[in-house]
Coordinates of C-alpha atoms and ligand atoms in Angstrom, one line a residue:
M1 CA 97.4 91.5 4.8
D2 CA 97.5 94.5 7.2
R3 CA 96.4 93.0 10.4
V4 CA 99.1 91.3 12.7
M5 CA 96.7 89.5 15.0
P6 CA 94.3 87.3 12.9
I7 CA 90.4 87.5 13.7
Y8 CA 89.0 84.1 13.4
V9 CA 85.3 83.2 13.0
T10 CA 85.2 82.3 16.7
Q11 CA 87.4 82.0 19.8
P12 CA 86.4 80.0 22.9
G13 CA 85.1 81.7 26.0
M14 CA 87.3 80.6 29.0
P15 CA 86.9 81.1 32.8
P16 CA 89.7 82.7 34.7
M17 CA 92.6 80.0 34.7
E18 CA 92.9 80.2 38.5
E19 CA 89.5 78.9 39.0
F20 CA 90.4 76.0 36.8
T21 CA 93.7 75.1 38.5
A22 CA 92.0 74.9 41.9
L23 CA 89.6 72.1 40.5
L24 CA 92.6 70.6 38.6
K25 CA 94.2 70.2 42.1
Q26 CA 91.3 68.3 43.3
I27 CA 91.5 65.9 40.4
W28 CA 95.2 65.3 41.1
E29 CA 94.4 64.6 44.7
S30 CA 91.3 62.2 44.2
K31 CA 93.0 60.5 41.1
I32 CA 89.6 60.1 39.8
L33 CA 90.0 60.9 36.0
T34 CA 86.8 59.6 34.5
N35 CA 83.9 56.9 34.6
N36 CA 81.3 59.1 36.3
G37 CA 83.5 60.7 38.7
P38 CA 82.4 63.4 41.3
F39 CA 82.8 66.3 38.8
H40 CA 80.8 64.5 36.1
Q41 CA 77.9 63.9 38.5
Q42 CA 77.9 67.4 39.7
F43 CA 78.1 68.8 36.3
E44 CA 75.4 66.5 35.0
K45 CA 73.1 67.8 37.7
E46 CA 73.8 71.6 37.5
L47 CA 73.7 71.5 33.7
A48 CA 70.2 69.9 33.5
D49 CA 69.0 72.7 36.0
Y50 CA 70.7 75.4 34.1
L51 CA 69.1 74.1 30.8
G52 CA 65.7 73.5 32.3
V53 CA 65.6 69.9 31.2
K54 CA 64.9 66.7 33.3
Y55 CA 67.6 64.3 32.3
I56 CA 71.0 64.7 30.5
S57 CA 73.9 62.2 29.9
L58 CA 77.3 63.8 29.2
F59 CA 79.6 62.8 26.3
A60 CA 83.0 63.1 24.9
N61 CA 81.7 65.0 22.0
G62 CA 78.5 65.9 20.1
T63 CA 79.2 63.4 17.4
L64 CA 79.5 60.5 19.7
A65 CA 76.2 61.8 21.5
L66 CA 74.4 61.7 18.1
I67 CA 75.7 58.4 17.2
T68 CA 74.5 57.1 20.5
A69 CA 71.2 58.8 20.3
L70 CA 70.5 56.8 17.1
Q71 CA 71.5 53.6 18.9
T72 CA 69.5 54.4 21.9
L73 CA 66.3 54.4 19.9
R74 CA 67.5 51.4 17.6
I75 CA 67.1 53.5 14.4
T76 CA 67.7 51.7 11.2
G77 CA 66.6 52.0 7.6
E78 CA 66.3 55.6 6.2
V79 CA 66.3 59.0 8.2
I80 CA 65.2 62.3 6.8
T81 CA 67.6 65.1 7.6
T82 CA 68.9 68.3 6.1
P83 CA 71.8 68.9 3.7
Y84 CA 72.5 72.3 5.5
S85 CA 74.4 71.3 8.5
F86 CA 77.9 70.3 9.7
V87 CA 78.9 67.0 8.2
A88 CA 78.7 65.3 11.7
T89 CA 74.9 65.3 11.3
T90 CA 75.0 62.9 8.4
H91 CA 78.1 61.1 9.5
A92 CA 76.4 59.8 12.5
L93 CA 73.8 58.1 10.4
W94 CA 76.6 56.6 8.2
W95 CA 78.3 55.2 11.3
N96 CA 75.0 53.4 12.2
N97 CA 74.5 52.1 8.7
I98 CA 71.5 54.3 8.3
K99 CA 70.7 55.8 4.8
P100 CA 70.3 59.7 4.9
V101 CA 67.5 61.0 2.8
F102 CA 67.7 64.9 2.2
A103 CA 64.8 67.3 2.2
D104 CA 65.1 71.2 1.6
I105 CA 65.4 73.8 4.0
E106 CA 63.0 76.7 4.7
S107 CA 63.6 80.3 3.5
D108 CA 63.3 82.0 6.8
Y109 CA 65.9 80.4 9.1
F110 CA 67.4 77.7 6.8
N111 CA 66.1 74.8 9.0
L112 CA 64.8 71.7 7.6
D113 CA 61.4 72.3 6.0
P114 CA 58.6 70.2 7.7
E115 CA 56.4 70.1 4.6
K116 CA 59.4 68.8 2.3
V117 CA 60.1 66.1 5.1
E118 CA 56.4 64.9 5.1
A119 CA 56.5 64.6 1.4
A120 CA 59.7 62.5 1.5
I121 CA 58.4 59.9 4.0
T122 CA 58.4 56.3 2.6
P123 CA 57.8 52.9 4.3
Q124 CA 61.6 52.8 4.9
T125 CA 61.6 56.1 6.9
T126 CA 62.1 55.4 10.6
A127 CA 63.1 58.9 11.9
I128 CA 63.5 62.6 11.3
L129 CA 66.6 64.4 12.2
P130 CA 66.4 68.1 12.1
V131 CA 69.1 70.5 13.1
H132 CA 68.5 73.9 14.9
V133 CA 70.9 75.7 12.4
Y134 CA 72.8 78.7 14.1
G135 CA 70.8 77.9 17.2
N136 CA 67.6 79.1 15.6
P137 CA 64.8 76.5 16.7
C138 CA 63.1 74.6 13.7
K139 CA 59.5 74.0 13.7
M140 CA 59.6 71.5 16.5
E141 CA 55.8 71.2 17.1
R142 CA 55.2 70.6 13.4
F143 CA 57.9 67.9 13.5
Q144 CA 56.4 66.4 16.5
K145 CA 52.9 66.1 14.9
I146 CA 54.6 64.6 11.6
A147 CA 56.5 62.1 13.6
K148 CA 53.4 61.1 15.7
T149 CA 51.2 60.7 12.5
H150 CA 53.7 58.5 10.7
N151 CA 55.0 56.8 13.7
L152 CA 58.6 57.9 13.4
K153 CA 61.3 58.8 16.0
L154 CA 62.4 62.5 16.2
I155 CA 65.9 63.4 17.3
F156 CA 67.0 67.1 17.1
D157 CA 70.5 68.0 16.5
A158 CA 70.8 70.9 18.9
A159 CA 74.7 71.0 18.8
Q160 CA 74.3 74.7 18.1
A161 CA 71.5 75.5 20.4
F162 CA 72.8 75.5 23.9
G163 CA 70.6 77.3 26.2
V164 CA 68.0 78.2 23.4
K165 CA 64.5 78.6 24.7
I166 CA 61.1 79.2 23.0
N167 CA 58.5 80.8 25.2
E168 CA 60.7 80.1 28.1
N169 CA 60.8 76.4 27.4
S170 CA 64.1 74.7 26.4
V171 CA 64.3 73.5 22.8
L172 CA 65.6 70.5 24.2
N173 CA 62.5 69.4 25.8
F174 CA 61.0 68.7 22.2
G175 CA 61.3 65.3 20.3
D176 CA 62.5 62.0 21.6
L177 CA 66.1 63.1 22.2
S178 CA 68.3 66.1 21.5
I179 CA 72.0 66.3 21.4
L180 CA 74.4 69.2 22.2
S181 CA 78.0 69.8 21.4
F182 CA 80.4 71.5 23.8
H183 CA 83.2 71.9 21.1
A184 CA 85.7 74.7 21.5
T185 CA 83.9 76.5 18.9
K186 CA 80.6 76.6 20.5
V187 CA 78.8 79.1 22.7
F188 CA 79.4 76.8 25.7
N189 CA 82.6 74.7 25.6
T190 CA 84.3 72.1 27.7
F191 CA 87.3 71.8 25.3
E192 CA 85.4 69.0 23.5
G193 CA 82.1 67.5 24.9
G194 CA 78.5 66.9 24.2
A195 CA 75.3 65.5 25.7
I196 CA 72.1 63.7 24.9
V197 CA 69.0 65.2 26.6
C198 CA 66.1 62.8 27.3
H199 CA 62.8 62.7 29.2
D200 CA 62.7 59.8 31.4
Q201 CA 64.9 57.9 33.7
K202 CA 64.7 54.7 31.8
M203 CA 66.0 56.3 28.7
K204 CA 68.8 58.0 30.6
E205 CA 69.8 54.6 32.1
R206 CA 70.0 53.1 28.6
I207 CA 72.0 56.0 27.3
D208 CA 74.4 55.8 30.2
L209 CA 74.9 52.1 29.4
L210 CA 75.5 52.6 25.8
K211 CA 78.1 55.2 26.2
N212 CA 80.0 52.8 28.7
F213 CA 80.6 49.8 26.7
G214 CA 77.1 48.5 27.6
Y215 CA 78.5 47.6 31.0
A216 CA 75.8 46.9 33.6
G217 CA 78.1 45.8 36.5
E218 CA 81.6 44.2 36.7
T219 CA 80.5 41.0 34.7
T220 CA 77.5 42.1 32.7
V221 CA 77.4 43.5 29.1
I222 CA 73.9 44.4 28.0
E223 CA 74.8 45.2 24.4
P224 CA 77.7 46.4 22.5
G225 CA 78.2 50.0 23.6
I226 CA 80.8 52.5 22.9
N227 CA 83.2 54.6 25.0
A228 CA 81.9 58.0 24.6
K229 CA 82.1 59.2 28.3
M230 CA 83.0 62.7 29.2
N231 CA 86.1 62.8 31.5
E232 CA 86.6 64.6 34.8
I233 CA 88.8 67.5 33.3
Q234 CA 86.0 68.2 31.0
A235 CA 83.3 68.1 33.6
A236 CA 85.2 70.3 36.0
F237 CA 85.7 72.8 33.2
G238 CA 82.1 72.6 32.3
L239 CA 81.1 73.5 35.9
L240 CA 83.2 76.7 35.8
Q241 CA 81.7 77.5 32.3
L242 CA 78.3 77.5 33.8
K243 CA 79.3 80.4 35.8
H244 CA 80.2 82.4 32.9
V245 CA 78.0 81.5 29.9
D246 CA 75.3 84.0 30.5
Q247 CA 77.9 86.8 30.2
F248 CA 79.3 85.1 27.1
V249 CA 75.9 85.1 25.6
A250 CA 75.3 88.7 26.6
Q251 CA 78.5 89.7 24.9
R252 CA 77.6 87.9 21.8
K253 CA 74.3 89.7 21.7
T254 CA 76.1 93.0 21.9
I255 CA 78.3 92.1 19.0
T256 CA 75.2 90.9 16.9
E257 CA 73.4 94.2 17.6
L258 CA 76.4 96.1 16.4
Y259 CA 76.7 94.0 13.2
R260 CA 73.1 94.7 12.4
T261 CA 73.2 98.3 13.0
Q262 CA 76.4 98.6 10.8
L263 CA 75.3 96.4 7.9
I264 CA 71.5 97.3 7.8
D265 CA 71.6 99.5 4.8
V266 CA 74.4 97.7 2.7
P267 CA 72.7 96.8 -0.6
G268 CA 72.7 93.0 -1.2
I269 CA 73.6 92.0 2.4
S270 CA 70.9 90.5 4.6
F271 CA 70.8 88.8 8.0
F272 CA 68.5 87.2 10.4
K273 CA 66.2 89.2 13.0
D274 CA 65.7 87.5 16.3
M275 CA 63.0 85.0 16.2
P276 CA 60.0 86.1 18.2
G277 CA 59.6 84.5 21.7
V278 CA 63.0 82.9 21.5
D279 CA 65.9 83.4 23.8
Q280 CA 68.9 83.2 21.3
N281 CA 72.4 82.3 22.1
Y282 CA 74.0 84.3 19.3
S283 CA 76.2 81.5 18.4
Y284 CA 76.8 82.6 14.8
F285 CA 76.4 85.8 12.7
P286 CA 75.5 84.7 9.1
I287 CA 75.0 87.1 6.4
L288 CA 73.8 86.5 2.7
I289 CA 75.4 88.2 0.0
D290 CA 73.3 88.6 -3.0
A291 CA 75.9 89.1 -5.7
G292 CA 73.5 90.9 -8.2
A293 CA 72.7 93.5 -5.7
Y294 CA 76.0 93.9 -3.8
G295 CA 78.2 93.7 -7.0
K296 CA 80.6 91.1 -5.5
T297 CA 80.1 87.3 -4.8
R298 CA 80.3 85.6 -1.3
D299 CA 83.6 84.1 -2.1
E300 CA 85.1 87.5 -3.2
V301 CA 83.9 88.9 0.3
Y302 CA 85.4 85.9 1.9
N303 CA 88.8 86.5 0.2
L304 CA 88.8 90.1 0.7
L305 CA 88.3 89.7 4.5
K306 CA 91.1 87.0 4.5
Q307 CA 93.5 89.4 2.8
H308 CA 92.9 91.6 5.8
N309 CA 93.7 88.6 8.1
I310 CA 90.0 88.0 9.0
Y311 CA 88.7 84.6 8.6
A312 CA 85.0 84.4 8.1
R313 CA 83.6 80.9 7.3
R314 CA 81.2 79.5 4.9
Y315 CA 79.0 77.6 7.3
F316 CA 77.5 75.6 5.5
Y317 CA 79.2 75.2 2.1
P318 CA 79.4 72.9 0.5
L319 CA 76.1 71.1 1.3
I320 CA 76.4 67.8 2.9
T321 CA 75.0 66.3 -0.4
Q322 CA 77.7 68.1 -2.4
F323 CA 80.6 66.3 -0.5
P324 CA 81.9 63.3 -2.8
T325 CA 81.4 60.8 0.1
Y326 CA 77.6 61.5 0.1
K327 CA 77.2 62.5 -3.5
E328 CA 78.1 58.9 -4.7
I329 CA 75.7 57.1 -2.5
L330 CA 72.7 59.3 -2.4
T331 CA 69.6 59.2 -4.5
A332 CA 69.0 62.9 -3.6
N333 CA 68.4 64.9 -6.7
P334 CA 69.9 68.3 -6.4
K335 CA 66.8 69.8 -8.0
D336 CA 64.8 68.8 -4.9
L337 CA 67.0 71.1 -2.7
P338 CA 66.8 74.4 -4.5
F339 CA 66.9 76.6 -1.5
A340 CA 69.7 75.0 0.2
E341 CA 71.6 75.0 -3.1
K342 CA 71.1 78.7 -3.3
I343 CA 71.9 79.7 0.4
T344 CA 75.0 77.6 0.4
E345 CA 76.5 79.9 -2.3
Q346 CA 75.5 83.2 -0.6
V347 CA 76.1 82.5 3.2
L348 CA 79.2 84.0 5.2
C349 CA 79.4 83.5 8.9
L350 CA 81.3 86.5 10.3
P351 CA 83.4 86.5 13.4
I352 CA 81.6 86.4 16.6
Y353 CA 82.9 85.6 20.1
P354 CA 82.8 87.2 23.6
N355 CA 86.0 89.0 23.4
L356 CA 85.7 90.4 19.9
A357 CA 86.3 94.1 20.1
K358 CA 83.9 96.8 19.0
D359 CA 86.4 98.3 16.7
E360 CA 87.2 94.9 15.1
V361 CA 83.3 94.5 14.2
I362 CA 83.4 98.0 12.8
L363 CA 86.4 97.3 10.8
I364 CA 84.9 94.1 9.3
C365 CA 81.7 96.0 8.5
E366 CA 83.7 98.9 6.9
L367 CA 85.4 96.5 4.5
I368 CA 82.1 94.8 3.7
R369 CA 80.5 98.3 3.2
N370 CA 83.4 99.8 1.1
N371 CA 83.6 96.8 -1.1
V372 CA 80.2 97.2 -2.4
R373 CA 80.2 97.7 -6.1
S374 CA 83.8 99.0 -5.8
Ligands
LIG1 N1 76.0 68.8 14.6 C1 76.2 70.2 14.2 C2 75.0 70.9 13.8 C3 77.4 70.7 14.5 O1 77.6 72.0 14.3 C4 78.5 70.1 15.0 C5 79.7 70.5 15.3 C6 78.3 68.5 15.5 C7 77.1 68.2 15.2 C8 79.2 67.7 16.0 O2 79.6 68.2 17.3 P1 81.2 67.8 17.8 O3 81.5 66.4 17.6 O4 82.1 68.7 17.1 O5 81.1 68.2 19.3 C9 84.0 73.3 13.8 C10 83.7 72.3 14.9 O6 84.8 71.4 14.9 C11 82.5 71.6 15.1 O7 82.5 71.2 16.4 C12 81.3 72.6 14.7 N2 79.9 71.7 14.7 C13 81.5 73.0 13.3 C14 80.3 73.8 12.9 O8 82.5 73.9 13.4 P2 85.7 73.8 11.9 O9 86.4 72.6 11.2 O10 85.1 74.8 11.2 O11 86.5 74.1 13.2 P3 88.0 74.9 13.1 O12 89.1 74.1 13.8 O13 88.3 75.4 11.7 O14 87.6 76.2 14.1 C15 87.2 77.4 13.5 C16 87.9 78.6 14.4 O15 87.7 78.5 15.7 C17 89.4 78.5 13.9 O16 89.7 79.1 12.8 C18 90.0 79.1 15.3 C19 88.9 79.0 16.3 N3 89.4 78.0 17.2 C20 89.1 76.7 16.9 C21 89.4 75.6 17.8 C22 89.2 74.2 17.6 C23 89.8 78.3 18.4 O17 90.2 79.6 18.7 N4 90.2 77.5 19.4 C24 90.0 76.1 19.2 O18 90.4 75.3 20.1 O19 84.5 72.9 12.7

């Protein structure tokens, strides 16, 4: 270990502290801490404008947003989703007593494969839950068509896709609902936080009820909702973050471009190109390590970086289907997920965050370059 300061896979972008303390003062004075307070209302409005969506409902975190999204649409039975995601995607189904059914991912951007989804539909299928992995949009129009043909609901897990647009239209405008995460590790954070995006006022009212115990007035409970509200401190922080997020994304883009130029000719290392027509958010920088061509395995590279106090992460390894919790209850046959099984063994997400220094990126790339067949 030769670095004193560790480099983690990410580090949150933060506004200047004095901007935040000014807002905290207002919270101390008003004593409104939560339950749709003034910062919550303002953030909801400004966030919808920023993202280019009609209706948004703020949440305490992305997992509660996803659990509530499924409740909102009254999903039951079986839902087809991806094994290549953060476990929260499937946990949200589990918490709703819904059986996850897994289909394989595509070879280009590792998102759920629409053709594999269509082949997996049964009479028990009620919905499709794709994920925009690393913020790269999945084939949304294709999924919309499949959902329409088979009369299924469509929820996008857009936890990693804050601000992403395709042909200048937010990815959040597709499907029945989309959820976002504003966790500390995301491009846009409110410490913890999340949201559901929907397309009409009635749906928003239902979501707002469900995240507040199902309360519709002092003495009326419509149905057993949950407490999933965002508080005033998160909302105030979010308002400030909106002023800085464009700069955070621009800094991430610069880092992405530097990685690409530094790693372009390393045998056995590959990475994504920008998707045509897409405004990316550069949330992750995943590389694939082909052990045959590179001469070392992904885990050897992961450990080499660790020895230098650099903490890359294997998002997403293991696959959700490989966790004992799911392995035991699933009917998924690993042979049905050959591409996901391959990618999970090769992927490594390199550090990327707004303040990551150029020389740190170069050091990481030199370690990877010098390690090849050494
Ligand atoms: N769906 C998808 C597709 C998701 O990716 C996620 C979350 C969700 C749903 C659920 O949304 P939330 O309920 O979380 O809002 C992280 C995050 O906890 C998780 O939010 C995220 N996905 C997932 C991909 O990654 P870990 O266990 O890898 O995080 P952790 O604590 O190891 O953090 C990574 C590094 O970041 C640390 O080594 C240091 C740095 N860090 C982390 C935190 C928390 C900081 O510098 N400051 C911090 O406060 O899961």
